Amino acid sequence: MSEEKIAEKIALFDFCDTMINFQSADKYVRYVKAHVLNDAGMRFAEILRGFLVKTRLMRALQLFCREGYINKKMLLSQLKGLSEQEMTALAEKFYREIIRPNYIAEVIAEIRRLKQKGYRLFIVSGGYDVYLKYVAEEFGFKDCIATRLDFQYGKFTGRYKGDDCMNDNKVSLLKEYFGRESLRDCESVAYSDSKSDIPLLKFCRRGVVVTRKNCPPQVRYIT
C-alpha cells in the first residue's frame, strides 16, 4: 500500500444486520429458488438439508468443517447450473425489492456523513457479490469485499470463488486486498452489528458496534 493510500481515510462496513436489518445470503438463494423452476435434484437437496437441520446433524457436521458454514454452502449449492445471466438479473431484482426497503436509516446517514468527510468506503460481507455490487454502486463505495460466486462457461458451479468472507476469512481477504496486516496506522473505522465480529473491528483504528436494542439504532465505539 502506498504512503498516499495510508494517509487516506477508510471506512469498512459489514452489511447484514449492519446496513440492512436481516441476513442476506440465504435470503438471496431462497429468492432465486422462488423465481426459477425447481428440478428434482434441487428439491432432493433441500429435503436433505432440511433433514440435517431438523435432526441437529448439521450442527455436528459443522464441528468438522473448516471451510465455513455447511448449511449456507448446502443451500447455495442448490443453484448449481443456473445461468450467470439469470442469477445476475435476479440479484438486481433482489436488491431493488428486498434490500433497498430494509436499509437501517441511521447507518445510511453515517455512510453519507463519512463520504462528506472524505472517507473511502468499502463493504466487507459474507453476503454475495452478485447483489452487493448494486449496493456499492448506489452509495459510491470504493469496492465490495464479499463472498464471490463461482461461474464457469456462463453457469454457476454451486460453489464460492475463493473463501467465504466470514469470521477470520474476512481478515485474510482484507490483508490480501490492502496488502497490509491492518489499517490501524491510518484514519480508519469499521462498522459491524456485533462485538463478536472482532476480526473486522480490530482491523481498523476504531471499531463501531451498531446496536438496534433501542429505537432508533445507536452506534457504539469500541477500541
Coordinates of C-alpha atoms in Angstrom, one line a residue:
M1 CA 0.0 0.0 0.0
S2 CA 1.5 3.4 -1.0
E3 CA 2.1 6.2 1.5
E4 CA -0.7 8.1 -0.2
K5 CA -3.2 5.4 0.5
I6 CA -2.1 5.1 4.1
A7 CA -2.9 8.8 4.6
E8 CA -6.4 8.3 3.3
K9 CA -9.5 7.9 5.5
I10 CA -11.0 4.4 5.2
A11 CA -14.3 3.0 6.5
L12 CA -15.3 -0.6 6.4
F13 CA -19.0 -1.7 6.7
D14 CA -20.3 -5.1 7.4
F15 CA -23.6 -5.5 5.6
C16 CA -26.1 -7.9 7.1
D17 CA -27.7 -6.6 10.3
T18 CA -25.5 -3.5 9.9
M19 CA -26.6 -1.7 6.8
I20 CA -29.8 -3.8 6.4
N21 CA -32.0 -5.4 9.1
F22 CA -31.6 -9.1 8.0
Q23 CA -29.1 -11.7 6.9
S24 CA -28.9 -11.6 3.1
A25 CA -27.0 -14.6 1.8
D26 CA -29.6 -17.4 2.4
K27 CA -32.4 -15.0 1.7
Y28 CA -31.0 -14.3 -1.8
V29 CA -30.7 -18.1 -2.5
R30 CA -34.4 -18.6 -1.4
Y31 CA -35.4 -15.6 -3.5
V32 CA -33.8 -17.1 -6.6
K33 CA -35.3 -20.5 -5.9
A34 CA -38.8 -18.9 -5.7
H35 CA -38.2 -17.4 -9.2
V36 CA -36.9 -20.5 -11.0
L37 CA -38.2 -23.9 -11.9
N38 CA -37.1 -26.3 -9.1
D39 CA -35.9 -29.6 -10.6
A40 CA -35.9 -32.9 -8.8
G41 CA -32.2 -32.5 -7.8
M42 CA -32.8 -29.2 -6.2
R43 CA -35.8 -30.5 -4.3
F44 CA -33.9 -33.5 -3.1
A45 CA -31.0 -31.3 -1.9
E46 CA -33.4 -29.2 0.1
I47 CA -35.0 -32.2 1.7
L48 CA -31.6 -33.5 2.7
R49 CA -30.5 -30.1 4.1
G50 CA -33.8 -29.7 6.0
F51 CA -33.4 -33.2 7.5
L52 CA -29.9 -32.4 8.7
V53 CA -31.1 -29.2 10.3
K54 CA -34.1 -30.7 11.9
T55 CA -32.2 -33.7 13.4
R56 CA -29.3 -31.3 14.5
L57 CA -26.8 -33.3 12.5
M58 CA -25.9 -30.1 10.7
R59 CA -24.5 -28.7 13.9
A60 CA -22.5 -31.9 14.5
L61 CA -21.1 -31.8 10.9
Q62 CA -20.1 -28.1 11.4
L63 CA -17.7 -29.1 14.1
F64 CA -15.6 -31.0 11.5
C65 CA -15.8 -28.3 8.8
R66 CA -13.0 -25.8 8.5
E67 CA -14.2 -24.1 5.4
G68 CA -17.3 -22.3 6.6
Y69 CA -21.0 -22.9 7.4
I70 CA -22.2 -26.2 5.9
N71 CA -25.9 -25.1 5.9
K72 CA -25.0 -22.0 3.9
K73 CA -23.0 -24.0 1.4
M74 CA -25.6 -26.7 1.0
L75 CA -28.3 -24.1 0.4
L76 CA -26.2 -22.3 -2.1
S77 CA -25.3 -25.5 -4.0
Q78 CA -28.9 -25.9 -4.9
L79 CA -28.5 -23.2 -7.5
K80 CA -25.8 -25.1 -9.4
G81 CA -26.3 -25.0 -13.1
L82 CA -28.3 -21.8 -13.3
S83 CA -27.0 -19.3 -15.8
E84 CA -24.9 -16.3 -14.7
Q85 CA -27.3 -14.1 -16.7
E86 CA -30.3 -15.3 -14.8
M87 CA -28.7 -15.1 -11.4
T88 CA -27.4 -11.6 -12.0
A89 CA -30.8 -10.4 -13.2
L90 CA -32.4 -11.9 -10.1
A91 CA -29.7 -10.3 -7.9
E92 CA -30.7 -6.9 -9.3
K93 CA -34.4 -7.6 -8.5
F94 CA -33.4 -8.8 -5.0
Y95 CA -31.5 -5.6 -4.4
R96 CA -34.4 -3.4 -5.6
E97 CA -37.3 -5.3 -4.0
I98 CA -35.8 -6.8 -0.8
I99 CA -32.6 -4.9 0.1
R100 CA -33.5 -1.3 -0.6
P101 CA -36.6 -1.2 1.6
N102 CA -34.7 -2.6 4.5
Y103 CA -31.8 -0.2 4.9
I104 CA -31.1 0.9 8.5
A105 CA -31.6 4.7 8.1
E106 CA -29.1 5.7 10.9
V107 CA -26.3 3.7 9.3
I108 CA -27.1 5.1 5.9
A109 CA -26.8 8.6 7.4
E110 CA -23.4 7.6 8.8
I111 CA -22.3 6.5 5.4
R112 CA -23.2 9.8 3.9
R113 CA -21.6 11.7 6.7
L114 CA -18.3 9.8 6.2
K115 CA -18.4 10.4 2.4
Q116 CA -18.7 14.1 3.1
K117 CA -15.6 13.9 5.3
G118 CA -13.6 12.3 2.5
Y119 CA -13.6 8.6 3.6
R120 CA -13.2 5.9 1.1
L121 CA -15.9 3.3 1.9
F122 CA -15.8 -0.5 1.5
I123 CA -18.4 -3.2 2.1
V124 CA -16.9 -6.3 3.9
S125 CA -19.5 -9.1 4.0
G126 CA -20.3 -12.7 3.9
G127 CA -23.2 -11.8 1.6
Y128 CA -22.8 -12.4 -2.1
D129 CA -21.1 -10.2 -4.6
V130 CA -23.8 -10.5 -7.3
Y131 CA -26.2 -8.2 -5.3
L132 CA -23.8 -6.3 -3.1
K133 CA -22.3 -4.7 -6.2
Y134 CA -25.6 -2.8 -6.7
V135 CA -25.5 -1.5 -3.1
A136 CA -21.9 -0.4 -3.6
E137 CA -22.8 1.5 -6.7
E138 CA -25.8 3.2 -5.0
F139 CA -23.7 4.7 -2.2
G140 CA -20.5 5.2 -4.0
F141 CA -18.5 2.6 -2.2
K142 CA -14.9 2.2 -3.5
D143 CA -15.2 -1.6 -3.6
C144 CA -17.0 -4.6 -2.2
I145 CA -15.0 -7.3 -0.4
A146 CA -17.5 -10.2 -0.2
T147 CA -18.2 -13.9 -0.8
R148 CA -17.9 -14.3 -4.5
L149 CA -20.0 -16.8 -6.5
D150 CA -18.1 -19.0 -9.0
F151 CA -19.3 -19.1 -12.6
Q152 CA -17.7 -21.2 -15.4
Y153 CA -18.8 -21.1 -19.0
G154 CA -21.7 -18.9 -18.0
K155 CA -23.1 -21.4 -15.4
F156 CA -23.0 -21.3 -11.6
T157 CA -20.8 -24.1 -10.2
G158 CA -22.7 -24.2 -6.9
R159 CA -19.6 -23.0 -5.0
Y160 CA -17.8 -19.9 -3.8
K161 CA -14.9 -18.5 -5.8
G162 CA -12.2 -18.4 -3.1
D163 CA -13.1 -18.1 0.6
D164 CA -16.4 -17.3 2.2
C165 CA -15.9 -13.8 3.6
M166 CA -16.8 -14.8 7.2
N167 CA -15.0 -14.6 10.6
D168 CA -11.2 -14.9 10.2
N169 CA -11.5 -15.2 6.5
K170 CA -12.6 -11.5 6.5
V171 CA -9.2 -10.5 7.8
S172 CA -7.3 -12.7 5.3
L173 CA -9.2 -11.2 2.4
L174 CA -8.7 -7.7 3.8
K175 CA -4.9 -8.3 4.2
E176 CA -4.8 -9.5 0.6
Y177 CA -6.8 -6.6 -0.7
F178 CA -5.0 -3.8 1.2
G179 CA -1.6 -5.5 1.3
R180 CA -1.3 -4.8 5.0
E181 CA -1.6 -6.5 8.3
S182 CA -4.2 -3.9 9.4
L183 CA -5.4 -0.4 8.8
R184 CA -4.7 0.7 12.4
D185 CA -1.9 3.1 11.4
C186 CA -4.2 5.3 9.3
E187 CA -7.5 7.1 9.9
S188 CA -9.8 4.0 9.7
V189 CA -13.1 2.8 11.2
A190 CA -15.0 -0.5 10.9
Y191 CA -18.8 -1.0 11.5
S192 CA -20.5 -4.2 12.4
D193 CA -23.6 -5.4 14.2
S194 CA -21.8 -7.5 16.9
K195 CA -18.8 -7.4 19.1
S196 CA -18.2 -11.0 18.0
D197 CA -17.0 -9.6 14.7
I198 CA -13.7 -8.7 16.4
P199 CA -11.5 -9.7 13.4
L200 CA -13.2 -6.9 11.3
L201 CA -13.5 -4.4 14.2
K202 CA -9.9 -4.8 15.2
F203 CA -8.6 -4.4 11.7
C204 CA -9.2 -0.7 11.8
R205 CA -8.1 2.0 14.3
R206 CA -11.7 2.3 15.6
G207 CA -14.5 -0.3 15.8
V208 CA -18.1 0.6 15.9
V209 CA -20.9 -1.7 17.0
V210 CA -24.3 -0.9 15.6
T211 CA -27.0 -2.0 18.1
R212 CA -30.7 -2.0 17.5
K213 CA -31.8 -2.8 21.0
N214 CA -33.1 0.7 21.3
C215 CA -35.0 2.7 18.7
P216 CA -33.6 4.4 16.8
P217 CA -30.4 2.3 16.3
Q218 CA -27.3 3.5 18.0
V219 CA -23.6 3.2 17.2
R220 CA -21.1 2.4 20.0
Y221 CA -17.4 2.8 19.6
I222 CA -15.1 0.1 20.9
T223 CA -11.3 0.1 20.8

